[in-house]
mmCIF file as gemmi writes it, N, C-alpha and C atoms, coordinates in Angstrom:
data_model
loop_
_atom_site.group_PDB
_atom_site.id
_atom_site.type_symbol
_atom_site.label_atom_id
_atom_site.label_alt_id
_atom_site.label_comp_id
_atom_site.label_asym_id
_atom_site.label_entity_id
_atom_site.label_seq_id
_atom_site.pdbx_PDB_ins_code
_atom_site.Cartn_x
_atom_site.Cartn_y
_atom_site.Cartn_z
_atom_site.occupancy
_atom_site.B_iso_or_equiv
_atom_site.pdbx_formal_charge
_atom_site.auth_seq_id
_atom_site.auth_asym_id
_atom_site.pdbx_PDB_model_num
ATOM 1 N N . MET Axp A 1 ? 24.758 2.216 18.842 1 0 ? 1 A 1
ATOM 2 C CA . MET Axp A 1 ? 24.234 0.936 18.387 1 0 ? 1 A 1
ATOM 3 C C . MET Axp A 1 ? 23.224 1.173 17.28 1 0 ? 1 A 1
ATOM 4 N N . GLY Axp A 2 ? 23.333 0.37 16.244 1 0 ? 2 A 1
ATOM 5 C CA . GLY Axp A 2 ? 22.416 0.491 15.121 1 0 ? 2 A 1
ATOM 6 C C . GLY Axp A 2 ? 21.118 -0.247 15.38 1 0 ? 2 A 1
ATOM 7 N N . LYS Axp A 3 ? 20.177 -0.009 14.504 1 0 ? 3 A 1
ATOM 8 C CA . LYS Axp A 3 ? 18.902 -0.711 14.615 1 0 ? 3 A 1
ATOM 9 C C . LYS Axp A 3 ? 19.104 -2.186 14.276 1 0 ? 3 A 1
ATOM 10 N N . PRO Axp A 4 ? 18.442 -3.073 14.999 1 0 ? 4 A 1
ATOM 11 C CA . PRO Axp A 4 ? 18.531 -4.484 14.635 1 0 ? 4 A 1
ATOM 12 C C . PRO Axp A 4 ? 17.798 -4.736 13.325 1 0 ? 4 A 1
ATOM 13 N N . GLU Axp A 5 ? 18.356 -5.579 12.498 1 0 ? 5 A 1
ATOM 14 C CA . GLU Axp A 5 ? 17.721 -5.905 11.225 1 0 ? 5 A 1
ATOM 15 C C . GLU Axp A 5 ? 16.558 -6.851 11.468 1 0 ? 5 A 1
ATOM 16 N N . LEU Axp A 6 ? 15.469 -6.592 10.815 1 0 ? 6 A 1
ATOM 17 C CA . LEU Axp A 6 ? 14.323 -7.486 10.889 1 0 ? 6 A 1
ATOM 18 C C . LEU Axp A 6 ? 14.44 -8.489 9.759 1 0 ? 6 A 1
ATOM 19 N N . ASP Axp A 7 ? 14.383 -9.743 10.097 1 0 ? 7 A 1
ATOM 20 C CA . ASP Axp A 7 ? 14.461 -10.764 9.064 1 0 ? 7 A 1
ATOM 21 C C . ASP Axp A 7 ? 13.038 -11.198 8.741 1 0 ? 7 A 1
ATOM 22 N N . ILE Axp A 8 ? 12.492 -10.66 7.672 1 0 ? 8 A 1
ATOM 23 C CA . ILE Axp A 8 ? 11.122 -10.933 7.264 1 0 ? 8 A 1
ATOM 24 C C . ILE Axp A 8 ? 11.114 -12.146 6.345 1 0 ? 8 A 1
ATOM 25 N N . ALA Axp A 9 ? 10.243 -13.083 6.653 1 0 ? 9 A 1
ATOM 26 C CA . ALA Axp A 9 ? 10.124 -14.265 5.805 1 0 ? 9 A 1
ATOM 27 C C . ALA Axp A 9 ? 9.515 -13.86 4.467 1 0 ? 9 A 1
ATOM 28 N N . PRO Axp A 10 ? 10.063 -14.36 3.355 1 0 ? 10 A 1
ATOM 29 C CA . PRO Axp A 10 ? 9.526 -13.991 2.034 1 0 ? 10 A 1
ATOM 30 C C . PRO Axp A 10 ? 8.04 -14.296 1.88 1 0 ? 10 A 1
ATOM 31 N N . GLU Axp A 11 ? 7.527 -15.312 2.568 1 0 ? 11 A 1
ATOM 32 C CA . GLU Axp A 11 ? 6.101 -15.625 2.422 1 0 ? 11 A 1
ATOM 33 C C . GLU Axp A 11 ? 5.212 -14.572 3.085 1 0 ? 11 A 1
ATOM 34 N N . ALA Axp A 12 ? 5.807 -13.67 3.875 1 0 ? 12 A 1
ATOM 35 C CA . ALA Axp A 12 ? 5.043 -12.596 4.503 1 0 ? 12 A 1
ATOM 36 C C . ALA Axp A 12 ? 4.912 -11.389 3.568 1 0 ? 12 A 1
ATOM 37 N N . ILE Axp A 13 ? 5.557 -11.435 2.409 1 0 ? 13 A 1
ATOM 38 C CA . ILE Axp A 13 ? 5.534 -10.329 1.452 1 0 ? 13 A 1
ATOM 39 C C . ILE Axp A 13 ? 4.621 -10.695 0.286 1 0 ? 13 A 1
ATOM 40 N N . ASP Axp A 14 ? 3.899 -9.714 -0.206 1 0 ? 14 A 1
ATOM 41 C CA . ASP Axp A 14 ? 2.993 -9.89 -1.343 1 0 ? 14 A 1
ATOM 42 C C . ASP Axp A 14 ? 3.731 -10.6 -2.48 1 0 ? 14 A 1
ATOM 43 N N . PRO Axp A 15 ? 3.194 -11.75 -2.942 1 0 ? 15 A 1
ATOM 44 C CA . PRO Axp A 15 ? 3.863 -12.515 -4.007 1 0 ? 15 A 1
ATOM 45 C C . PRO Axp A 15 ? 4.095 -11.713 -5.285 1 0 ? 15 A 1
ATOM 46 N N . GLU Axp A 16 ? 3.206 -10.789 -5.582 1 0 ? 16 A 1
ATOM 47 C CA . GLU Axp A 16 ? 3.376 -9.957 -6.777 1 0 ? 16 A 1
ATOM 48 C C . GLU Axp A 16 ? 4.618 -9.078 -6.652 1 0 ? 16 A 1
ATOM 49 N N . LEU Axp A 17 ? 4.858 -8.551 -5.449 1 0 ? 17 A 1
ATOM 50 C CA . LEU Axp A 17 ? 6.057 -7.743 -5.226 1 0 ? 17 A 1
ATOM 51 C C . LEU Axp A 17 ? 7.312 -8.588 -5.35 1 0 ? 17 A 1
ATOM 52 N N . LEU Axp A 18 ? 7.264 -9.803 -4.797 1 0 ? 18 A 1
ATOM 53 C CA . LEU Axp A 18 ? 8.417 -10.701 -4.903 1 0 ? 18 A 1
ATOM 54 C C . LEU Axp A 18 ? 8.724 -11.027 -6.354 1 0 ? 18 A 1
ATOM 55 N N . ALA Axp A 19 ? 7.671 -11.275 -7.14 1 0 ? 19 A 1
ATOM 56 C CA . ALA Axp A 19 ? 7.865 -11.595 -8.558 1 0 ? 19 A 1
ATOM 57 C C . ALA Axp A 19 ? 8.479 -10.407 -9.294 1 0 ? 19 A 1
ATOM 58 N N . GLN Axp A 20 ? 8.01 -9.217 -8.994 1 0 ? 20 A 1
ATOM 59 C CA . GLN Axp A 20 ? 8.556 -8.028 -9.645 1 0 ? 20 A 1
ATOM 60 C C . GLN Axp A 20 ? 10.019 -7.839 -9.255 1 0 ? 20 A 1
ATOM 61 N N . ALA Axp A 21 ? 10.331 -8.022 -7.981 1 0 ? 21 A 1
ATOM 62 C CA . ALA Axp A 21 ? 11.722 -7.886 -7.522 1 0 ? 21 A 1
ATOM 63 C C . ALA Axp A 21 ? 12.602 -8.917 -8.211 1 0 ? 21 A 1
ATOM 64 N N . GLN Axp A 22 ? 12.1 -10.131 -8.349 1 0 ? 22 A 1
ATOM 65 C CA . GLN Axp A 22 ? 12.875 -11.181 -9.004 1 0 ? 22 A 1
ATOM 66 C C . GLN Axp A 22 ? 13.118 -10.835 -10.471 1 0 ? 22 A 1
ATOM 67 N N . ARG Axp A 23 ? 12.085 -10.328 -11.167 1 0 ? 23 A 1
ATOM 68 C CA . ARG Axp A 23 ? 12.242 -9.921 -12.576 1 0 ? 23 A 1
ATOM 69 C C . ARG Axp A 23 ? 13.311 -8.847 -12.722 1 0 ? 23 A 1
ATOM 70 N N . LEU Axp A 24 ? 13.388 -7.956 -11.715 1 0 ? 24 A 1
ATOM 71 C CA . LEU Axp A 24 ? 14.339 -6.849 -11.775 1 0 ? 24 A 1
ATOM 72 C C . LEU Axp A 24 ? 15.695 -7.212 -11.165 1 0 ? 24 A 1
ATOM 73 N N . GLY Axp A 25 ? 15.805 -8.425 -10.634 1 0 ? 25 A 1
ATOM 74 C CA . GLY Axp A 25 ? 17.071 -8.862 -10.045 1 0 ? 25 A 1
ATOM 75 C C . GLY Axp A 25 ? 17.384 -8.217 -8.709 1 0 ? 25 A 1
ATOM 76 N N . ILE Axp A 26 ? 16.338 -7.882 -7.944 1 0 ? 26 A 1
ATOM 77 C CA . ILE Axp A 26 ? 16.506 -7.221 -6.649 1 0 ? 26 A 1
ATOM 78 C C . ILE Axp A 26 ? 16.453 -8.264 -5.545 1 0 ? 26 A 1
ATOM 79 N N . SER Axp A 27 ? 17.446 -8.241 -4.671 1 0 ? 27 A 1
ATOM 80 C CA . SER Axp A 27 ? 17.458 -9.139 -3.514 1 0 ? 27 A 1
ATOM 81 C C . SER Axp A 27 ? 16.542 -8.553 -2.443 1 0 ? 27 A 1
ATOM 82 N N . VAL Axp A 28 ? 15.668 -9.378 -1.871 1 0 ? 28 A 1
ATOM 83 C CA . VAL Axp A 28 ? 14.736 -8.914 -0.849 1 0 ? 28 A 1
ATOM 84 C C . VAL Axp A 28 ? 15.195 -9.31 0.55 1 0 ? 28 A 1
ATOM 85 N N . ALA Axp A 29 ? 16.401 -9.841 0.661 1 0 ? 29 A 1
ATOM 86 C CA . ALA Axp A 29 ? 16.918 -10.28 1.957 1 0 ? 29 A 1
ATOM 87 C C . ALA Axp A 29 ? 16.901 -9.125 2.955 1 0 ? 29 A 1
ATOM 88 N N . GLY Axp A 30 ? 16.264 -9.343 4.073 1 0 ? 30 A 1
ATOM 89 C CA . GLY Axp A 30 ? 16.217 -8.347 5.136 1 0 ? 30 A 1
ATOM 90 C C . GLY Axp A 30 ? 15.251 -7.206 4.911 1 0 ? 30 A 1
ATOM 91 N N . MET Axp A 31 ? 14.473 -7.239 3.824 1 0 ? 31 A 1
ATOM 92 C CA . MET Axp A 31 ? 13.526 -6.154 3.536 1 0 ? 31 A 1
ATOM 93 C C . MET Axp A 31 ? 12.142 -6.514 4.056 1 0 ? 31 A 1
ATOM 94 N N . SER Axp A 32 ? 11.46 -5.507 4.57 1 0 ? 32 A 1
ATOM 95 C CA . SER Axp A 32 ? 10.05 -5.682 4.892 1 0 ? 32 A 1
ATOM 96 C C . SER Axp A 32 ? 9.25 -5.404 3.616 1 0 ? 32 A 1
ATOM 97 N N . GLU Axp A 33 ? 7.976 -5.706 3.646 1 0 ? 33 A 1
ATOM 98 C CA . GLU Axp A 33 ? 7.149 -5.443 2.467 1 0 ? 33 A 1
ATOM 99 C C . GLU Axp A 33 ? 7.12 -3.948 2.173 1 0 ? 33 A 1
ATOM 100 N N . ARG Axp A 34 ? 7.048 -3.145 3.209 1 0 ? 34 A 1
ATOM 101 C CA . ARG Axp A 34 ? 7.007 -1.691 3.017 1 0 ? 34 A 1
ATOM 102 C C . ARG Axp A 34 ? 8.295 -1.2 2.359 1 0 ? 34 A 1
ATOM 103 N N . GLN Axp A 35 ? 9.433 -1.684 2.842 1 0 ? 35 A 1
ATOM 104 C CA . GLN Axp A 35 ? 10.711 -1.281 2.257 1 0 ? 35 A 1
ATOM 105 C C . GLN Axp A 35 ? 10.791 -1.704 0.8 1 0 ? 35 A 1
ATOM 106 N N . LEU Axp A 36 ? 10.314 -2.908 0.507 1 0 ? 36 A 1
ATOM 107 C CA . LEU Axp A 36 ? 10.341 -3.391 -0.871 1 0 ? 36 A 1
ATOM 108 C C . LEU Axp A 36 ? 9.444 -2.542 -1.756 1 0 ? 36 A 1
ATOM 109 N N . ARG Axp A 37 ? 8.248 -2.209 -1.28 1 0 ? 37 A 1
ATOM 110 C CA . ARG Axp A 37 ? 7.345 -1.35 -2.058 1 0 ? 37 A 1
ATOM 111 C C . ARG Axp A 37 ? 8.009 -0.018 -2.383 1 0 ? 37 A 1
ATOM 112 N N . LEU Axp A 38 ? 8.615 0.604 -1.371 1 0 ? 38 A 1
ATOM 113 C CA . LEU Axp A 38 ? 9.267 1.902 -1.586 1 0 ? 38 A 1
ATOM 114 C C . LEU Axp A 38 ? 10.422 1.789 -2.578 1 0 ? 38 A 1
ATOM 115 N N . HIS Axp A 39 ? 11.195 0.723 -2.452 1 0 ? 39 A 1
ATOM 116 C CA . HIS Axp A 39 ? 12.319 0.526 -3.367 1 0 ? 39 A 1
ATOM 117 C C . HIS Axp A 39 ? 11.819 0.311 -4.806 1 0 ? 39 A 1
ATOM 118 N N . LEU Axp A 40 ? 10.788 -0.5 -4.953 1 0 ? 40 A 1
ATOM 119 C CA . LEU Axp A 40 ? 10.247 -0.762 -6.289 1 0 ? 40 A 1
ATOM 120 C C . LEU Axp A 40 ? 9.644 0.495 -6.906 1 0 ? 40 A 1
ATOM 121 N N . GLN Axp A 41 ? 9.061 1.369 -6.081 1 0 ? 41 A 1
ATOM 122 C CA . GLN Axp A 41 ? 8.522 2.621 -6.607 1 0 ? 41 A 1
ATOM 123 C C . GLN Axp A 41 ? 9.638 3.468 -7.217 1 0 ? 41 A 1
ATOM 124 N N . LYS Axp A 42 ? 10.827 3.393 -6.608 1 0 ? 42 A 1
ATOM 125 C CA . LYS Axp A 42 ? 11.954 4.173 -7.121 1 0 ? 42 A 1
ATOM 126 C C . LYS Axp A 42 ? 12.533 3.579 -8.398 1 0 ? 42 A 1
ATOM 127 N N . VAL Axp A 43 ? 12.713 2.244 -8.416 1 0 ? 43 A 1
ATOM 128 C CA . VAL Axp A 43 ? 13.39 1.626 -9.556 1 0 ? 43 A 1
ATOM 129 C C . VAL Axp A 43 ? 12.436 1.249 -10.688 1 0 ? 43 A 1
ATOM 130 N N . ASP Axp A 44 ? 11.147 1.121 -10.402 1 0 ? 44 A 1
ATOM 131 C CA . ASP Axp A 44 ? 10.179 0.734 -11.433 1 0 ? 44 A 1
ATOM 132 C C . ASP Axp A 44 ? 8.861 1.477 -11.2 1 0 ? 44 A 1
ATOM 133 N N . PRO Axp A 45 ? 8.855 2.809 -11.391 1 0 ? 45 A 1
ATOM 134 C CA . PRO Axp A 45 ? 7.637 3.576 -11.116 1 0 ? 45 A 1
ATOM 135 C C . PRO Axp A 45 ? 6.446 3.147 -11.968 1 0 ? 45 A 1
ATOM 136 N N . ALA Axp A 46 ? 6.677 2.695 -13.185 1 0 ? 46 A 1
ATOM 137 C CA . ALA Axp A 46 ? 5.565 2.259 -14.038 1 0 ? 46 A 1
ATOM 138 C C . ALA Axp A 46 ? 4.885 1.031 -13.435 1 0 ? 46 A 1
ATOM 139 N N . GLY Axp A 47 ? 5.663 0.118 -12.875 1 0 ? 47 A 1
ATOM 140 C CA . GLY Axp A 47 ? 5.094 -1.073 -12.232 1 0 ? 47 A 1
ATOM 141 C C . GLY Axp A 47 ? 4.283 -0.702 -11.011 1 0 ? 47 A 1
ATOM 142 N N . ALA Axp A 48 ? 4.773 0.263 -10.23 1 0 ? 48 A 1
ATOM 143 C CA . ALA Axp A 48 ? 4.052 0.714 -9.041 1 0 ? 48 A 1
ATOM 144 C C . ALA Axp A 48 ? 2.736 1.386 -9.436 1 0 ? 48 A 1
ATOM 145 N N . GLU Axp A 49 ? 2.776 2.186 -10.488 1 0 ? 49 A 1
ATOM 146 C CA . GLU Axp A 49 ? 1.559 2.848 -10.958 1 0 ? 49 A 1
ATOM 147 C C . GLU Axp A 49 ? 0.542 1.826 -11.449 1 0 ? 49 A 1
ATOM 148 N N . GLU Axp A 50 ? 1.004 0.796 -12.126 1 0 ? 50 A 1
ATOM 149 C CA . GLU Axp A 50 ? 0.11 -0.253 -12.625 1 0 ? 50 A 1
ATOM 150 C C . GLU Axp A 50 ? -0.543 -0.995 -11.455 1 0 ? 50 A 1
ATOM 151 N N . ARG Axp A 51 ? 0.233 -1.31 -10.417 1 0 ? 51 A 1
ATOM 152 C CA . ARG Axp A 51 ? -0.333 -1.983 -9.235 1 0 ? 51 A 1
ATOM 153 C C . ARG Axp A 51 ? -1.366 -1.098 -8.562 1 0 ? 51 A 1
ATOM 154 N N . ALA Axp A 52 ? -1.072 0.204 -8.452 1 0 ? 52 A 1
ATOM 155 C CA . ALA Axp A 52 ? -2.005 1.139 -7.823 1 0 ? 52 A 1
ATOM 156 C C . ALA Axp A 52 ? -3.288 1.249 -8.645 1 0 ? 52 A 1
ATOM 157 N N . ARG Axp A 53 ? -3.157 1.313 -9.958 1 0 ? 53 A 1
ATOM 158 C CA . ARG Axp A 53 ? -4.338 1.391 -10.83 1 0 ? 53 A 1
ATOM 159 C C . ARG Axp A 53 ? -5.196 0.148 -10.683 1 0 ? 53 A 1
ATOM 160 N N . ARG Axp A 54 ? -4.535 -1.013 -10.683 1 0 ? 54 A 1
ATOM 161 C CA . ARG Axp A 54 ? -5.265 -2.279 -10.562 1 0 ? 54 A 1
ATOM 162 C C . ARG Axp A 54 ? -5.949 -2.384 -9.198 1 0 ? 54 A 1
ATOM 163 N N . TRP Axp A 55 ? -5.25 -1.939 -8.117 1 0 ? 55 A 1
ATOM 164 C CA . TRP Axp A 55 ? -5.846 -1.97 -6.787 1 0 ? 55 A 1
ATOM 165 C C . TRP Axp A 55 ? -7.101 -1.093 -6.743 1 0 ? 55 A 1
ATOM 166 N N . ALA Axp A 56 ? -7.005 0.12 -7.307 1 0 ? 56 A 1
ATOM 167 C CA . ALA Axp A 56 ? -8.15 1.033 -7.32 1 0 ? 56 A 1
ATOM 168 C C . ALA Axp A 56 ? -9.307 0.439 -8.107 1 0 ? 56 A 1
ATOM 169 N N . GLU Axp A 57 ? -8.997 -0.233 -9.202 1 0 ? 57 A 1
ATOM 170 C CA . GLU Axp A 57 ? -10.026 -0.866 -10.017 1 0 ? 57 A 1
ATOM 171 C C . GLU Axp A 57 ? -10.695 -2.012 -9.251 1 0 ? 57 A 1
ATOM 172 N N . GLU Axp A 58 ? -9.888 -2.837 -8.591 1 0 ? 58 A 1
ATOM 173 C CA . GLU Axp A 58 ? -10.432 -3.981 -7.841 1 0 ? 58 A 1
ATOM 174 C C . GLU Axp A 58 ? -11.255 -3.535 -6.643 1 0 ? 58 A 1
ATOM 175 N N . ASN Axp A 59 ? -10.954 -2.365 -6.087 1 0 ? 59 A 1
ATOM 176 C CA . ASN Axp A 59 ? -11.631 -1.892 -4.883 1 0 ? 59 A 1
ATOM 177 C C . ASN Axp A 59 ? -12.575 -0.728 -5.139 1 0 ? 59 A 1
ATOM 178 N N . ALA Axp A 60 ? -12.909 -0.488 -6.398 1 0 ? 60 A 1
ATOM 179 C CA . ALA Axp A 60 ? -13.742 0.658 -6.763 1 0 ? 60 A 1
ATOM 180 C C . ALA Axp A 60 ? -15.095 0.641 -6.058 1 0 ? 60 A 1
ATOM 181 N N . GLU Axp A 61 ? -15.714 -0.517 -5.953 1 0 ? 61 A 1
ATOM 182 C CA . GLU Axp A 61 ? -17.032 -0.602 -5.303 1 0 ? 61 A 1
ATOM 183 C C . GLU Axp A 61 ? -16.948 -0.21 -3.829 1 0 ? 61 A 1
ATOM 184 N N . ALA Axp A 62 ? -15.951 -0.714 -3.129 1 0 ? 62 A 1
ATOM 185 C CA . ALA Axp A 62 ? -15.782 -0.381 -1.709 1 0 ? 62 A 1
ATOM 186 C C . ALA Axp A 62 ? -15.471 1.102 -1.53 1 0 ? 62 A 1
ATOM 187 N N . ILE Axp A 63 ? -14.665 1.661 -2.415 1 0 ? 63 A 1
ATOM 188 C CA . ILE Axp A 63 ? -14.328 3.08 -2.331 1 0 ? 63 A 1
ATOM 189 C C . ILE Axp A 63 ? -15.574 3.93 -2.557 1 0 ? 63 A 1
ATOM 190 N N . THR Axp A 64 ? -16.393 3.559 -3.532 1 0 ? 64 A 1
ATOM 191 C CA . THR Axp A 64 ? -17.635 4.285 -3.811 1 0 ? 64 A 1
ATOM 192 C C . THR Axp A 64 ? -18.581 4.215 -2.618 1 0 ? 64 A 1
ATOM 193 N N . ASP Axp A 65 ? -18.721 3.012 -2.035 1 0 ? 65 A 1
ATOM 194 C CA . ASP Axp A 65 ? -19.587 2.846 -0.859 1 0 ? 65 A 1
ATOM 195 C C . ASP Axp A 65 ? -19.092 3.687 0.318 1 0 ? 65 A 1
ATOM 196 N N . HIS Axp A 66 ? -17.794 3.673 0.543 1 0 ? 66 A 1
ATOM 197 C CA . HIS Axp A 66 ? -17.226 4.457 1.642 1 0 ? 66 A 1
ATOM 198 C C . HIS Axp A 66 ? -17.472 5.948 1.43 1 0 ? 66 A 1
ATOM 199 N N . ASN Axp A 67 ? -17.215 6.433 0.221 1 0 ? 67 A 1
ATOM 200 C CA . ASN Axp A 67 ? -17.411 7.853 -0.069 1 0 ? 67 A 1
ATOM 201 C C . ASN Axp A 67 ? -18.871 8.257 0.093 1 0 ? 67 A 1
ATOM 202 N N . ALA Axp A 68 ? -19.794 7.389 -0.303 1 0 ? 68 A 1
ATOM 203 C CA . ALA Axp A 68 ? -21.224 7.677 -0.149 1 0 ? 68 A 1
ATOM 204 C C . ALA Axp A 68 ? -21.597 7.74 1.334 1 0 ? 68 A 1
ATOM 205 N N . ARG Axp A 69 ? -21.052 6.839 2.131 1 0 ? 69 A 1
ATOM 206 C CA . ARG Axp A 69 ? -21.335 6.828 3.57 1 0 ? 69 A 1
ATOM 207 C C . ARG Axp A 69 ? -20.813 8.102 4.227 1 0 ? 69 A 1
ATOM 208 N N . VAL Axp A 70 ? -19.609 8.519 3.865 1 0 ? 70 A 1
ATOM 209 C CA . VAL Axp A 70 ? -19.045 9.749 4.421 1 0 ? 70 A 1
ATOM 210 C C . VAL Axp A 70 ? -19.89 10.951 3.996 1 0 ? 70 A 1
ATOM 211 N N . ALA Axp A 71 ? -20.368 10.946 2.766 1 0 ? 71 A 1
ATOM 212 C CA . ALA Axp A 71 ? -21.206 12.051 2.291 1 0 ? 71 A 1
ATOM 213 C C . ALA Axp A 71 ? -22.518 12.121 3.084 1 0 ? 71 A 1
ATOM 214 N N . ARG Axp A 72 ? -23.077 10.942 3.429 1 0 ? 72 A 1
ATOM 215 C CA . ARG Axp A 72 ? -24.332 10.903 4.191 1 0 ? 72 A 1
ATOM 216 C C . ARG Axp A 72 ? -24.131 11.239 5.658 1 0 ? 72 A 1
ATOM 217 N N . ARG Axp A 73 ? -23.135 10.65 6.28 1 0 ? 73 A 1
ATOM 218 C CA . ARG Axp A 73 ? -22.973 10.735 7.739 1 0 ? 73 A 1
ATOM 219 C C . ARG Axp A 73 ? -21.835 11.622 8.202 1 0 ? 73 A 1
ATOM 220 N N . GLY Axp A 74 ? -20.935 11.982 7.311 1 0 ? 74 A 1
ATOM 221 C CA . GLY Axp A 74 ? -19.753 12.739 7.714 1 0 ? 74 A 1
ATOM 222 C C . GLY Axp A 74 ? -18.684 11.792 8.253 1 0 ? 74 A 1
ATOM 223 N N . LEU Axp A 75 ? -17.582 12.373 8.691 1 0 ? 75 A 1
ATOM 224 C CA . LEU Axp A 75 ? -16.481 11.582 9.215 1 0 ? 75 A 1
ATOM 225 C C . LEU Axp A 75 ? -16.693 11.289 10.697 1 0 ? 75 A 1
ATOM 226 N N . ILE Axp A 76 ? -16.151 10.187 11.151 1 0 ? 76 A 1
ATOM 227 C CA . ILE Axp A 76 ? -16.249 9.817 12.56 1 0 ? 76 A 1
ATOM 228 C C . ILE Axp A 76 ? -15.606 10.893 13.432 1 0 ? 76 A 1
ATOM 229 N N . SER Axp A 77 ? -14.567 11.51 12.947 1 0 ? 77 A 1
ATOM 230 C CA . SER Axp A 77 ? -13.814 12.494 13.728 1 0 ? 77 A 1
ATOM 231 C C . SER Axp A 77 ? -14.354 13.918 13.622 1 0 ? 77 A 1
ATOM 232 N N . ASP Axp A 78 ? -15.488 14.115 12.961 1 0 ? 78 A 1
ATOM 233 C CA . ASP Axp A 78 ? -16.005 15.475 12.765 1 0 ? 78 A 1
ATOM 234 C C . ASP Axp A 78 ? -16.202 16.231 14.075 1 0 ? 78 A 1
ATOM 235 N N . HIS Axp A 79 ? -16.578 15.534 15.133 1 0 ? 79 A 1
ATOM 236 C CA . HIS Axp A 79 ? -16.838 16.233 16.403 1 0 ? 79 A 1
ATOM 237 C C . HIS Axp A 79 ? -15.558 16.754 17.058 1 0 ? 79 A 1
ATOM 238 N N . PHE Axp A 80 ? -14.374 16.32 16.588 1 0 ? 80 A 1
ATOM 239 C CA . PHE Axp A 80 ? -13.106 16.814 17.117 1 0 ? 80 A 1
ATOM 240 C C . PHE Axp A 80 ? -12.65 18.096 16.427 1 0 ? 80 A 1
ATOM 241 N N . ARG Axp A 81 ? -13.242 18.402 15.297 1 0 ? 81 A 1
ATOM 242 C CA . ARG Axp A 81 ? -12.803 19.569 14.529 1 0 ? 81 A 1
ATOM 243 C C . ARG Axp A 81 ? -13.127 20.859 15.253 1 0 ? 81 A 1
ATOM 244 N N . LYS Axp A 82 ? -12.193 21.79 15.169 1 0 ? 82 A 1
ATOM 245 C CA . LYS Axp A 82 ? -12.373 23.116 15.756 1 0 ? 82 A 1
ATOM 246 C C . LYS Axp A 82 ? -12.668 24.164 14.689 1 0 ? 82 A 1
ATOM 247 N N . TRP Axp A 83 ? -12.663 23.766 13.417 1 0 ? 83 A 1
ATOM 248 C CA . TRP Axp A 83 ? -12.898 24.719 12.34 1 0 ? 83 A 1
ATOM 249 C C . TRP Axp A 83 ? -14.151 24.425 11.59 1 0 ? 83 A 1
């Protein structure tokens, strides 16, 4: 028996991904957002890189704050390390 197909509602997928898929003529029927992201990375790597760059730019402050906190306090899991 095969895996059951998940029917994901299009409104559950990032609208930017849907727009990119539509521009490229890709049907999203039966795809999850993760599957669509992976497919778009293969067929349009420049678009995926642009989204990643924009995400990093939009979240730069949070990333900087997180890195500073880790530098001050270390990782939560540090006490599990054996090395």
